[in-house]
Short mmCIF file of N, CA and C and ligand atoms in Angstrom, two decimals:
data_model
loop_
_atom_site.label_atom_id
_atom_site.label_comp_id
_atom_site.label_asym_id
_atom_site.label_seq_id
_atom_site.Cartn_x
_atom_site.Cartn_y
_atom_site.Cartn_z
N UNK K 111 -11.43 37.57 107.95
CA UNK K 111 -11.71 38.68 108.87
C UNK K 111 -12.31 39.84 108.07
N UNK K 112 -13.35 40.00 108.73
CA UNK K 112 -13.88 40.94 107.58
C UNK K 112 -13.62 42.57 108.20
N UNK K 113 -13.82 43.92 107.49
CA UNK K 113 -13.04 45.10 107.45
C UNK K 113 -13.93 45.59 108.76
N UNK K 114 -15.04 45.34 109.04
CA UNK K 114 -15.86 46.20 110.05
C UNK K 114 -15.62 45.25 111.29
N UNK K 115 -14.43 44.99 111.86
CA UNK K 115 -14.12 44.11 113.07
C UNK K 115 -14.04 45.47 114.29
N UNK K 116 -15.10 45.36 115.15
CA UNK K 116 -14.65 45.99 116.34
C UNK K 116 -15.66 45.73 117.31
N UNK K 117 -14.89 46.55 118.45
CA UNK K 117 -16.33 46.17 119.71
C UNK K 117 -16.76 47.06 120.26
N UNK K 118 -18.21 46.79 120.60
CA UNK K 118 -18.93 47.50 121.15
C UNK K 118 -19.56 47.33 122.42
N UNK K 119 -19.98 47.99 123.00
CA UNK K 119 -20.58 47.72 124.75
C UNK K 119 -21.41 47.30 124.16
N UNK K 120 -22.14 46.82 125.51
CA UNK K 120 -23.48 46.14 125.71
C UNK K 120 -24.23 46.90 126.45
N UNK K 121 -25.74 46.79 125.49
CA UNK K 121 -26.34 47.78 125.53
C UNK K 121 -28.19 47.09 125.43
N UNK K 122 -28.68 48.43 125.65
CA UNK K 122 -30.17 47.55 126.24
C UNK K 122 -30.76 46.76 124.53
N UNK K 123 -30.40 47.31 123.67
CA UNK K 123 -30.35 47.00 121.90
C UNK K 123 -30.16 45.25 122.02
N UNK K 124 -28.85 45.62 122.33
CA UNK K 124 -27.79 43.98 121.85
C UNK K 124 -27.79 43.49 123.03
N UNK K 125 -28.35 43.61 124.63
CA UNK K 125 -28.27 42.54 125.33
C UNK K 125 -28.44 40.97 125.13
N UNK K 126 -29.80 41.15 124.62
CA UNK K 126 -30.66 39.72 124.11
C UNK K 126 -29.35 38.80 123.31
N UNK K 127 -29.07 39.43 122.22
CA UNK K 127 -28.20 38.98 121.46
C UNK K 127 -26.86 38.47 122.05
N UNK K 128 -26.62 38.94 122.96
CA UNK K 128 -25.10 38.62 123.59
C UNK K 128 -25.33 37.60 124.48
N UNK K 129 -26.58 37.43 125.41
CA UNK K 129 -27.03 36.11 125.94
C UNK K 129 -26.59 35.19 125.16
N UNK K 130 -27.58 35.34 124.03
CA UNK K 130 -27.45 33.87 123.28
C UNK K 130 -26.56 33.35 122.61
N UNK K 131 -25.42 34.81 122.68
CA UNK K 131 -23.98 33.85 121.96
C UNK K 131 -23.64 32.82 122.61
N UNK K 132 -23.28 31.43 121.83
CA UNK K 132 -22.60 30.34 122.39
C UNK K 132 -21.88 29.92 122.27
N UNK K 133 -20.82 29.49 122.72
CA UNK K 133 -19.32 28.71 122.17
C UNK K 133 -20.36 26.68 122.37
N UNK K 134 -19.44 26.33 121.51
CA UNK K 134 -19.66 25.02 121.01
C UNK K 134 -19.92 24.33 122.53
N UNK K 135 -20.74 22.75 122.69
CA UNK K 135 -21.31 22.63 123.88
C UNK K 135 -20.15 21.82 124.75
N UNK K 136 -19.19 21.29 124.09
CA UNK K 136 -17.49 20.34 124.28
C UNK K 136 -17.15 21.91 124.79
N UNK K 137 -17.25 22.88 124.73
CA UNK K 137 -15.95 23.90 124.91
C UNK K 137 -16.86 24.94 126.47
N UNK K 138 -18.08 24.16 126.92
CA UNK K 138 -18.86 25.42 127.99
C UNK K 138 -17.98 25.18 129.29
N UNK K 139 -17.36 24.10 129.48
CA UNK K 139 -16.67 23.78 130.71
C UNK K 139 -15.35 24.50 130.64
N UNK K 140 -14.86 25.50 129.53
CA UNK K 140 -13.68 26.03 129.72
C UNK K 140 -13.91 27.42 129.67
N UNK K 141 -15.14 28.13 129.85
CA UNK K 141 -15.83 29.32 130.17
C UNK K 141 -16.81 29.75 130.59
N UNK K 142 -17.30 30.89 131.08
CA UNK K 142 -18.85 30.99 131.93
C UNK K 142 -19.53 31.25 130.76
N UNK K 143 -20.84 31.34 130.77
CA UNK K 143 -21.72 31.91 129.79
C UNK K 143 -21.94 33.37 129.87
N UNK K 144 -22.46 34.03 129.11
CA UNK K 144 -22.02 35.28 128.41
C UNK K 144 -22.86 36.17 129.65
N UNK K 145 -24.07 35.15 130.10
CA UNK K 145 -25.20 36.17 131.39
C UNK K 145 -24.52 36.01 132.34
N UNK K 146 -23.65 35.18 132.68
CA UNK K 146 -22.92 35.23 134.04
C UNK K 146 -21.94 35.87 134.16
N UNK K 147 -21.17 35.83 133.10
CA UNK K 147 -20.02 36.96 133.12
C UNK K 147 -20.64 38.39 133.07
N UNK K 148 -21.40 38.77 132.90
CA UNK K 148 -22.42 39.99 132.70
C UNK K 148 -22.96 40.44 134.75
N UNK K 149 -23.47 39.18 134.59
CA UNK K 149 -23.86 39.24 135.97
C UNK K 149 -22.74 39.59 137.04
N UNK K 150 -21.74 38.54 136.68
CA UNK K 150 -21.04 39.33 137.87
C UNK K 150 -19.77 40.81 137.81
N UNK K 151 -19.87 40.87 136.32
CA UNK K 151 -19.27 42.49 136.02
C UNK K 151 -20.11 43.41 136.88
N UNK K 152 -21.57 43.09 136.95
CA UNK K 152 -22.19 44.22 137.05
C UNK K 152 -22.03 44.05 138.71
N UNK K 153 -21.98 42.77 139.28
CA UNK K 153 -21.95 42.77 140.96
C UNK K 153 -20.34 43.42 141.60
N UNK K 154 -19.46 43.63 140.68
CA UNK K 154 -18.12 44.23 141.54
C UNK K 154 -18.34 45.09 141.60
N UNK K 155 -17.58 45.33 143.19
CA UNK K 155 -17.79 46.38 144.26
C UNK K 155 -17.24 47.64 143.68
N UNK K 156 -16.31 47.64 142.88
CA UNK K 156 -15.79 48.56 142.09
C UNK K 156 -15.95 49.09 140.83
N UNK K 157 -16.42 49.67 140.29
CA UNK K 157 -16.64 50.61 139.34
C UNK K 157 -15.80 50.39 138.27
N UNK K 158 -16.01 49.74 137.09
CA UNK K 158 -14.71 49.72 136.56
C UNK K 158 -13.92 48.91 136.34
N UNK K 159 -14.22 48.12 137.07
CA UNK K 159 -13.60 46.76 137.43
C UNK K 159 -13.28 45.82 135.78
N UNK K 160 -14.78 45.73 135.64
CA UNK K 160 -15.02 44.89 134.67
C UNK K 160 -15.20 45.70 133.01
N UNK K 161 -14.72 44.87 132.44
CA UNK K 161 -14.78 45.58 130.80
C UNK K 161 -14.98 44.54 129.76
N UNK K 162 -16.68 44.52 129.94
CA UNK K 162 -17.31 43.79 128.95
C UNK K 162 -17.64 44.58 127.59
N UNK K 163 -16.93 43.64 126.74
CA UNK K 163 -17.53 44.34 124.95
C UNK K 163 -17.69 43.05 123.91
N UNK K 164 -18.80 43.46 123.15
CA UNK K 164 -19.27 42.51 122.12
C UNK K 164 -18.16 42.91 121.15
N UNK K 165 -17.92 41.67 120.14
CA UNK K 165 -17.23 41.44 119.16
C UNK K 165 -18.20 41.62 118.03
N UNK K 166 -18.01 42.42 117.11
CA UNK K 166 -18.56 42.58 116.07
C UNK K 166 -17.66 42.37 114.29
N UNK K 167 -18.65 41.79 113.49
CA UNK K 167 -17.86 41.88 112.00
C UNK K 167 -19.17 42.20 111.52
N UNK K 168 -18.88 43.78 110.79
CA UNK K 168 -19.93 44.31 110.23
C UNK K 168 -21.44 44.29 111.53
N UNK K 169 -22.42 43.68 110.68
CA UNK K 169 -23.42 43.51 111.70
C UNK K 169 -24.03 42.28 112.54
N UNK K 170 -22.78 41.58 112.59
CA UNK K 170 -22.67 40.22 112.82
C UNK K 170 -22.16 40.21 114.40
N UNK K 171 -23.05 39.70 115.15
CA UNK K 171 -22.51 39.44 116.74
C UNK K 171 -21.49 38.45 116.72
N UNK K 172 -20.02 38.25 116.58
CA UNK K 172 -19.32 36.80 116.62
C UNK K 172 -18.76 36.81 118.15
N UNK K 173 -18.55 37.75 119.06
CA UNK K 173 -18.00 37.12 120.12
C UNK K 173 -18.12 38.31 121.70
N UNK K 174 -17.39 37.52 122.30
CA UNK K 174 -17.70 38.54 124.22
C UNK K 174 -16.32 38.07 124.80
N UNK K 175 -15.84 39.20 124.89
CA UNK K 175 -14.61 39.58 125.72
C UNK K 175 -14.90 40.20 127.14
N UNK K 176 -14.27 39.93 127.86
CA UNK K 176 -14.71 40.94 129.43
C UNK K 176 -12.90 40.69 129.97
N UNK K 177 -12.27 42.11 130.10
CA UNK K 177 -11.30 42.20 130.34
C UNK K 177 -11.47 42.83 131.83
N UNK K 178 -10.27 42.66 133.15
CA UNK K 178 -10.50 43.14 134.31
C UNK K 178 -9.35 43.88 134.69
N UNK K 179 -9.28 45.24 135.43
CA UNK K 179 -8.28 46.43 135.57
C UNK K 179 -7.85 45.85 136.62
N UNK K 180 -6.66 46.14 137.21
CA UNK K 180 -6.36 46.48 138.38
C UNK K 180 -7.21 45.31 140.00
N UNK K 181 -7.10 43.98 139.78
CA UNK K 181 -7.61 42.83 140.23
C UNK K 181 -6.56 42.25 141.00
N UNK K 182 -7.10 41.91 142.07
CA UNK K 182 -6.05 40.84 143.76
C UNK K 182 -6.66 39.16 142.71
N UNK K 183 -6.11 38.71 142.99
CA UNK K 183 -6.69 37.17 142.90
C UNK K 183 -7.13 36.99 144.21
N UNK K 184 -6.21 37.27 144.96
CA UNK K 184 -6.44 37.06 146.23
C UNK K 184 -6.44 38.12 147.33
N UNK K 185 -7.99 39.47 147.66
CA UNK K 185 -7.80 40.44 147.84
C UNK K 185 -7.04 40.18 149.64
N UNK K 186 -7.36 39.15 150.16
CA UNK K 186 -6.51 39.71 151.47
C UNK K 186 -4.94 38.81 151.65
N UNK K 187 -4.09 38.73 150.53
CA UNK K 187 -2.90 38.36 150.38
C UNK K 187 -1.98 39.75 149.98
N UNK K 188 -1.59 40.91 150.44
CA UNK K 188 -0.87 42.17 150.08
C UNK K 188 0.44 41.51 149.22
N UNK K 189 0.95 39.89 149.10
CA UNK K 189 1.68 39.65 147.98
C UNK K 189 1.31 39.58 146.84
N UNK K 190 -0.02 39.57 146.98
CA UNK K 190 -0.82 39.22 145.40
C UNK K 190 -1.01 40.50 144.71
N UNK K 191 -0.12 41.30 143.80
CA UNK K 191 -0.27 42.31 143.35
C UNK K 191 -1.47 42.66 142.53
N UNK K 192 -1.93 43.90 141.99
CA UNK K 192 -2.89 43.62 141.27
C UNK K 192 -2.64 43.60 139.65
N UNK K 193 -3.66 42.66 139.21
CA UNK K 193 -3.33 42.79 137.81
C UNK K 193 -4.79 43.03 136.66
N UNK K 194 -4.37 42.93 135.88
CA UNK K 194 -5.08 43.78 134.79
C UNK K 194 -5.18 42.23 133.59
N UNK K 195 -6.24 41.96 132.59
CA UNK K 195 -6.56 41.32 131.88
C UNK K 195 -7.65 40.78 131.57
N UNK K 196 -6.99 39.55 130.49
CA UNK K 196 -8.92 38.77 130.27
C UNK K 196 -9.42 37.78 131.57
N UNK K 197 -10.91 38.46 131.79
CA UNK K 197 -11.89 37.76 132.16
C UNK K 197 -12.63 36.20 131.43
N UNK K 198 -12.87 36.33 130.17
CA UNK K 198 -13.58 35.76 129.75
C UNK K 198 -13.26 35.99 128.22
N UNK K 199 -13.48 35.17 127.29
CA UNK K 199 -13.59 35.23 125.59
C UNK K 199 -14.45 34.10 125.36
N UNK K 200 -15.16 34.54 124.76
CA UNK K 200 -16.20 33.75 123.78
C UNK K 200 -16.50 34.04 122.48
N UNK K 201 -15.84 32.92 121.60
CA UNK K 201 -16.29 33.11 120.03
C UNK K 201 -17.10 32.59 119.80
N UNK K 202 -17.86 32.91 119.50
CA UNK K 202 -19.52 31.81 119.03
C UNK K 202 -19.06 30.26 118.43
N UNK K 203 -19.93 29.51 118.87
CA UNK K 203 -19.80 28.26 117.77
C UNK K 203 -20.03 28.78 116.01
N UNK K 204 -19.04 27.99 115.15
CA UNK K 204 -19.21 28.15 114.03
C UNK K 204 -18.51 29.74 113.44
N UNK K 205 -18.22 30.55 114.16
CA UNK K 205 -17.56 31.69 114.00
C UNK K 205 -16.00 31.55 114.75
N UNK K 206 -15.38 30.15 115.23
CA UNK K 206 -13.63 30.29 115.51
C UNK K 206 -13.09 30.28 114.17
N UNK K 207 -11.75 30.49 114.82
CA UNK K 207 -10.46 30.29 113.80
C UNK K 207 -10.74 30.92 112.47
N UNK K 208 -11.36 32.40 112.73
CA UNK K 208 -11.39 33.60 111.93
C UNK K 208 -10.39 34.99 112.34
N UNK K 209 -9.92 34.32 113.34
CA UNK K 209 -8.87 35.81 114.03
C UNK K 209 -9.52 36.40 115.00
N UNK K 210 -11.09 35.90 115.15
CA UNK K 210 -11.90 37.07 116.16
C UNK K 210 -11.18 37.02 117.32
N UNK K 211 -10.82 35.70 117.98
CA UNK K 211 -10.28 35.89 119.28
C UNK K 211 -9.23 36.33 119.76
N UNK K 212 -8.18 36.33 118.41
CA UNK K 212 -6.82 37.25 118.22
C UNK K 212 -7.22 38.65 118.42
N UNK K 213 -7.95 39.28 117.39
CA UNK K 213 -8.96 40.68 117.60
C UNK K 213 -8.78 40.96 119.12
N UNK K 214 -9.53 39.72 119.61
CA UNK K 214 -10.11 40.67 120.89
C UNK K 214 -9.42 40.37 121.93
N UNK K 215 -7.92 39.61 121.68
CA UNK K 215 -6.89 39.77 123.00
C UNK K 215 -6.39 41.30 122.82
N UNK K 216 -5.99 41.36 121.00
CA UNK K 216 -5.04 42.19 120.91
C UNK K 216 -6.25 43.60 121.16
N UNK K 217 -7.65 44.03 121.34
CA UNK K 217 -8.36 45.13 121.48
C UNK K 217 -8.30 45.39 123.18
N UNK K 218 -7.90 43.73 124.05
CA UNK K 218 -7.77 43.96 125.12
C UNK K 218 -6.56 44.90 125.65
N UNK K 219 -5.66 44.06 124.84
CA UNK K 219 -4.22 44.42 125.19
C UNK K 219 -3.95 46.18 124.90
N UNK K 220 -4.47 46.20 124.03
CA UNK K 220 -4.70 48.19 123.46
C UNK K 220 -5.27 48.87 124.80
N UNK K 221 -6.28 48.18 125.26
CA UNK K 221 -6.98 49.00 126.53
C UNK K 221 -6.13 49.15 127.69
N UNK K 222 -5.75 48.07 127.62
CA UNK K 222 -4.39 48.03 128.78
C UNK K 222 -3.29 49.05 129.30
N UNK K 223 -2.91 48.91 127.97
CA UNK K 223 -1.63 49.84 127.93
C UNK K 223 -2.33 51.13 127.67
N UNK K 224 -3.48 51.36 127.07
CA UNK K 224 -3.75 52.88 126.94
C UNK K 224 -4.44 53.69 128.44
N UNK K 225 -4.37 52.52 128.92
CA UNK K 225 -5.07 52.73 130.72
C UNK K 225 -3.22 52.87 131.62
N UNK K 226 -2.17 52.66 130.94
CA UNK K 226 -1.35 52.83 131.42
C UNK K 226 -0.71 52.38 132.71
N UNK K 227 -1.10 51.74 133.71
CA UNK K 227 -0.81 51.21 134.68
C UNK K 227 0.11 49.75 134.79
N UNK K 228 -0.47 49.13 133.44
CA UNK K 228 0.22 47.62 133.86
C UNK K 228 0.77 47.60 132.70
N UNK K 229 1.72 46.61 132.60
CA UNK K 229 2.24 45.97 130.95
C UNK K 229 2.19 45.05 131.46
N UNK K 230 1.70 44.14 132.03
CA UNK K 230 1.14 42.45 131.63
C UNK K 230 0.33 42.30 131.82
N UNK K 231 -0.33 41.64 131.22
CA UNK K 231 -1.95 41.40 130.39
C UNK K 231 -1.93 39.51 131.07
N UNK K 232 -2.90 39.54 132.13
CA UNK K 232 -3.27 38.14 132.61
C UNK K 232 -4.42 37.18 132.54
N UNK K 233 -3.81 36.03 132.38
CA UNK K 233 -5.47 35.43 131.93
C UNK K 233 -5.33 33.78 132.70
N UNK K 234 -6.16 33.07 132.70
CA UNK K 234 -6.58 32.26 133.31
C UNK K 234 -6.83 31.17 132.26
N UNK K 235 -6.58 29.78 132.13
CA UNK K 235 -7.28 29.01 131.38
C UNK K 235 -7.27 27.52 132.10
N UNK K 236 -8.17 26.83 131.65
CA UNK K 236 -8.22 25.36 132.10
C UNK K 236 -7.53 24.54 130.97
N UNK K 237 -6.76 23.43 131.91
CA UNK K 237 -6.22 22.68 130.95
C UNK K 237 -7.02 21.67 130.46
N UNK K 238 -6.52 20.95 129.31
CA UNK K 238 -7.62 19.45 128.94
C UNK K 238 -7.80 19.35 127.71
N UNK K 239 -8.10 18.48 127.07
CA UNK K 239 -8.83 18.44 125.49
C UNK K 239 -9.55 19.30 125.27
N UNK K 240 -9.27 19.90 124.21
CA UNK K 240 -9.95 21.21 123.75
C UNK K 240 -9.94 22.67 124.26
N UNK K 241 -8.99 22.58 125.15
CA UNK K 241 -8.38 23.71 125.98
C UNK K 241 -7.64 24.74 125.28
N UNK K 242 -8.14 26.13 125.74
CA UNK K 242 -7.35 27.83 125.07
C UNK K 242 -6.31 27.62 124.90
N UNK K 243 -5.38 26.38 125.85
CA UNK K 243 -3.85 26.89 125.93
C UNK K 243 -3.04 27.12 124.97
N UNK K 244 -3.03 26.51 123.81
CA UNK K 244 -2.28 26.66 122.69
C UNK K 244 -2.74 27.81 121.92
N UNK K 245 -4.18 28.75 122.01
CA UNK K 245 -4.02 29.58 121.36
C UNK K 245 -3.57 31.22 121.96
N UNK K 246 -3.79 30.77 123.46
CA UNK K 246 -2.80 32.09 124.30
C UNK K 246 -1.59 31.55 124.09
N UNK K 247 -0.93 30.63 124.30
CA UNK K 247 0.52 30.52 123.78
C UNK K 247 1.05 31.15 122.23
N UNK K 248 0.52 30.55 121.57
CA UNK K 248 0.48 31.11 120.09
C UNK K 248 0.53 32.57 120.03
N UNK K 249 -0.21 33.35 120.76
CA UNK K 249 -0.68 34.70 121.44
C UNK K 249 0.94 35.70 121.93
N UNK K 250 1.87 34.58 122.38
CA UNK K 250 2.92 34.75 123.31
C UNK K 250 2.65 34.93 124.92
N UNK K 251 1.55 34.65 125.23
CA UNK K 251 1.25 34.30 126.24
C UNK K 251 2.17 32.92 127.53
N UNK K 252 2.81 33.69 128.76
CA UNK K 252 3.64 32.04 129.16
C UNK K 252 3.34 32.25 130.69
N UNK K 253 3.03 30.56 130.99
CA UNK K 253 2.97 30.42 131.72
C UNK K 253 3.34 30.31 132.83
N UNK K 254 3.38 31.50 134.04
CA UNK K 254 3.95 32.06 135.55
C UNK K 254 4.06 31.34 136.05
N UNK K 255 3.53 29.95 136.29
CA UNK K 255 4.15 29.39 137.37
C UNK K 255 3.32 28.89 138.20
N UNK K 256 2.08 30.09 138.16
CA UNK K 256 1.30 29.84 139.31
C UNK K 256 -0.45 29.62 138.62
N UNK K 257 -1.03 29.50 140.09
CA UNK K 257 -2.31 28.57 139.73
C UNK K 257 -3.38 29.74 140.39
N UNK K 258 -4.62 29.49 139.95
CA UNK K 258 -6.08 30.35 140.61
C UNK K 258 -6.66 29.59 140.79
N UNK K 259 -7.00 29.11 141.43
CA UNK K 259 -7.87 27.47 142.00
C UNK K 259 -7.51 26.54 141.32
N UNK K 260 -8.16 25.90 140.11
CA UNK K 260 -7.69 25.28 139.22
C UNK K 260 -7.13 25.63 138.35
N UNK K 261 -6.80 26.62 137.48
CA UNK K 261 -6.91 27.43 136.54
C UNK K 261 -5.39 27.72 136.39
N UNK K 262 -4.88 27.61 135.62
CA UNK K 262 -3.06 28.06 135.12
C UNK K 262 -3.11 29.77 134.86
N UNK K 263 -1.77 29.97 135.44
CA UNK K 263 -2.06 31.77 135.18
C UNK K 263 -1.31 31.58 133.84
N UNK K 264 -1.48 32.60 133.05
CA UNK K 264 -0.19 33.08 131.95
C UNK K 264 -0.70 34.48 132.04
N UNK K 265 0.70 34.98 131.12
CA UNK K 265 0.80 36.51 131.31
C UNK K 265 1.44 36.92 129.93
N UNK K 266 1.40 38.22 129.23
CA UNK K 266 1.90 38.37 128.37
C UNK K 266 2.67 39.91 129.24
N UNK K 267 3.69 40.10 127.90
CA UNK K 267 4.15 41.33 128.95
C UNK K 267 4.58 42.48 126.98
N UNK K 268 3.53 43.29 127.88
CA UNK K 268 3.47 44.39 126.43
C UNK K 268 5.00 44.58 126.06
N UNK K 269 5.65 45.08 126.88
CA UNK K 269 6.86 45.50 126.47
C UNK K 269 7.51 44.43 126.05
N UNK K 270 7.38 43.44 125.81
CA UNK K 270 8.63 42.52 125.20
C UNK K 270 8.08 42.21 123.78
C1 LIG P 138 -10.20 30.01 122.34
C2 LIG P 138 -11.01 30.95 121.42
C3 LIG P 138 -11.37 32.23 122.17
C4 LIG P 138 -10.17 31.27 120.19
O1 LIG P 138 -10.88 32.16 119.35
P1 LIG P 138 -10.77 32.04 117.74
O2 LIG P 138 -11.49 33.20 117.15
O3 LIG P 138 -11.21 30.69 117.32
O4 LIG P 138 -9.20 32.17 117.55
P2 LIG P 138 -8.38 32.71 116.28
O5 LIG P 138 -9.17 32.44 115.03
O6 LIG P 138 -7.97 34.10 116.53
O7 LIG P 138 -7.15 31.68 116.38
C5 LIG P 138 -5.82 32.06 116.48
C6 LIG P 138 -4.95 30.82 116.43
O8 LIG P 138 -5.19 29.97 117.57
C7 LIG P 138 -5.58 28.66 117.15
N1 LIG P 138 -6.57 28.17 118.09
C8 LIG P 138 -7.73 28.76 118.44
N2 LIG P 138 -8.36 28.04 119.38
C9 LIG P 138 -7.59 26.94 119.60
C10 LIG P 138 -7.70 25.80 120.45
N3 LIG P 138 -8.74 25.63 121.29
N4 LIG P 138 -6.72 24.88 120.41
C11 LIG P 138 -5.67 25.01 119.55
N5 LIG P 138 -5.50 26.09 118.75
C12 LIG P 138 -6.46 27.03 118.77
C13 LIG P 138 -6.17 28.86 115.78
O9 LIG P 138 -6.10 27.67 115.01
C14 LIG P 138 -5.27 29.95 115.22
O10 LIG P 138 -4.04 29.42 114.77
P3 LIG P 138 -3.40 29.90 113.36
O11 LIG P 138 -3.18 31.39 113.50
O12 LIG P 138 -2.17 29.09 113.29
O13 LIG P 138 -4.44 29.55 112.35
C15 LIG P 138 -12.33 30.26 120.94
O14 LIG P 138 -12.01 29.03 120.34
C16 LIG P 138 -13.35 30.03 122.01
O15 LIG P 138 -14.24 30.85 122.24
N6 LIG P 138 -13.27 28.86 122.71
C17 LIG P 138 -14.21 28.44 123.70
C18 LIG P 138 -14.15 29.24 124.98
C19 LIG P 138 -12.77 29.36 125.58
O16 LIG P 138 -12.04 28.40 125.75
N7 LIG P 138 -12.44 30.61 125.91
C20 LIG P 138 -11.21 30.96 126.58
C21 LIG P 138 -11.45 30.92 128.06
S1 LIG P 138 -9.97 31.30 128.96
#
């Protein structure tokens, strides 16, 4: 992990560049690509909603986080509270299992709590060969119980 790890928005500079980040071509079925998650940050109805940032080491593009505030899974269910977390992570091919994606739960998890509203941090993953789950577990990330279409919820909870 090198000393200049942080993130930055996306910007008319580094758009190009954040397109073309790719996670390995075995691993595209367990995330959107970096223009679609872009695309539809920019289509919610809400302001704010979405919190896309590039991963940086030094001057090195390694990854794309998009974390979401205050989110229904299901906006016309009033049991479905709202919650706050990751959207999306992408470490480039050839740039995992450097800590970047640790980085950028734990830069999520900072935004979270410094936005003050929630202490659990929610995320979504698909199960299968070659699947996130073991590294949000690892994370302390556990799994609620419940499902988003296909998709397993887990949750971390700041305070514990
Ligand atoms: C999952 C992902 C974000 C992890 O990022 P990363 O930078 O490689 O993760 P880190 O280097 O911080 O790894 C932290 C730990 O998790 C482990 N880990 C990472 N990905 C793993 C996986 N797919 N399966 C098992 N363990 C994994 C690492 O080995 C490491 O363990 P260690 O601390 O014992 O060495 C990255 O592999 C990725 O972009 N995958 C493809 C897209 C994806 O699945 N995104 C998540 C969508 S919900």
């Amino acid at each position: 992990m090198g000393l200049g790890l942080r993130l930055e928005k996306v910007t008319p500079d580094n758009v190009e560049a954040a397109i073309a980040l790719k996670v390995r071509p075995d691993q595209e079925r367990f995330v959107s690509s970096v223009v679609k998650s872009l695309a539809e940050a920019y289509a919610q109805p809400q302001p704010g909603t979405a919190w896309p940032r590039l991963v940086y080491d030094g001057d090195e593009l390694v990854g794309f986080v998009m974390a979401f505030f205050d989110v229904r899974f299901d906006p016309d269910n009033p049991e479905d509270r709202p919650r706050s977390g990751l959207w999306r992570l992408n470490i480039a091919e050839g740039r995992q299992g450097r800590g970047y994606g640790t980085f950028a739960v734990r830069a999520v998890c900072e935004e979270i709590r410094r936005r003050g509203r929630s202490r659990l941090v929610t995320v979504t993953w698909e199960e299968g060969e070659g699947s996130p789950e073991p590294f949000y577990l690892s994370l302390g990330f556990r799994r609620t119980g419940e499902t988003s279409g296909d998709q397993i919820v887990g949750e971390l909870d700041l305070d514990v």
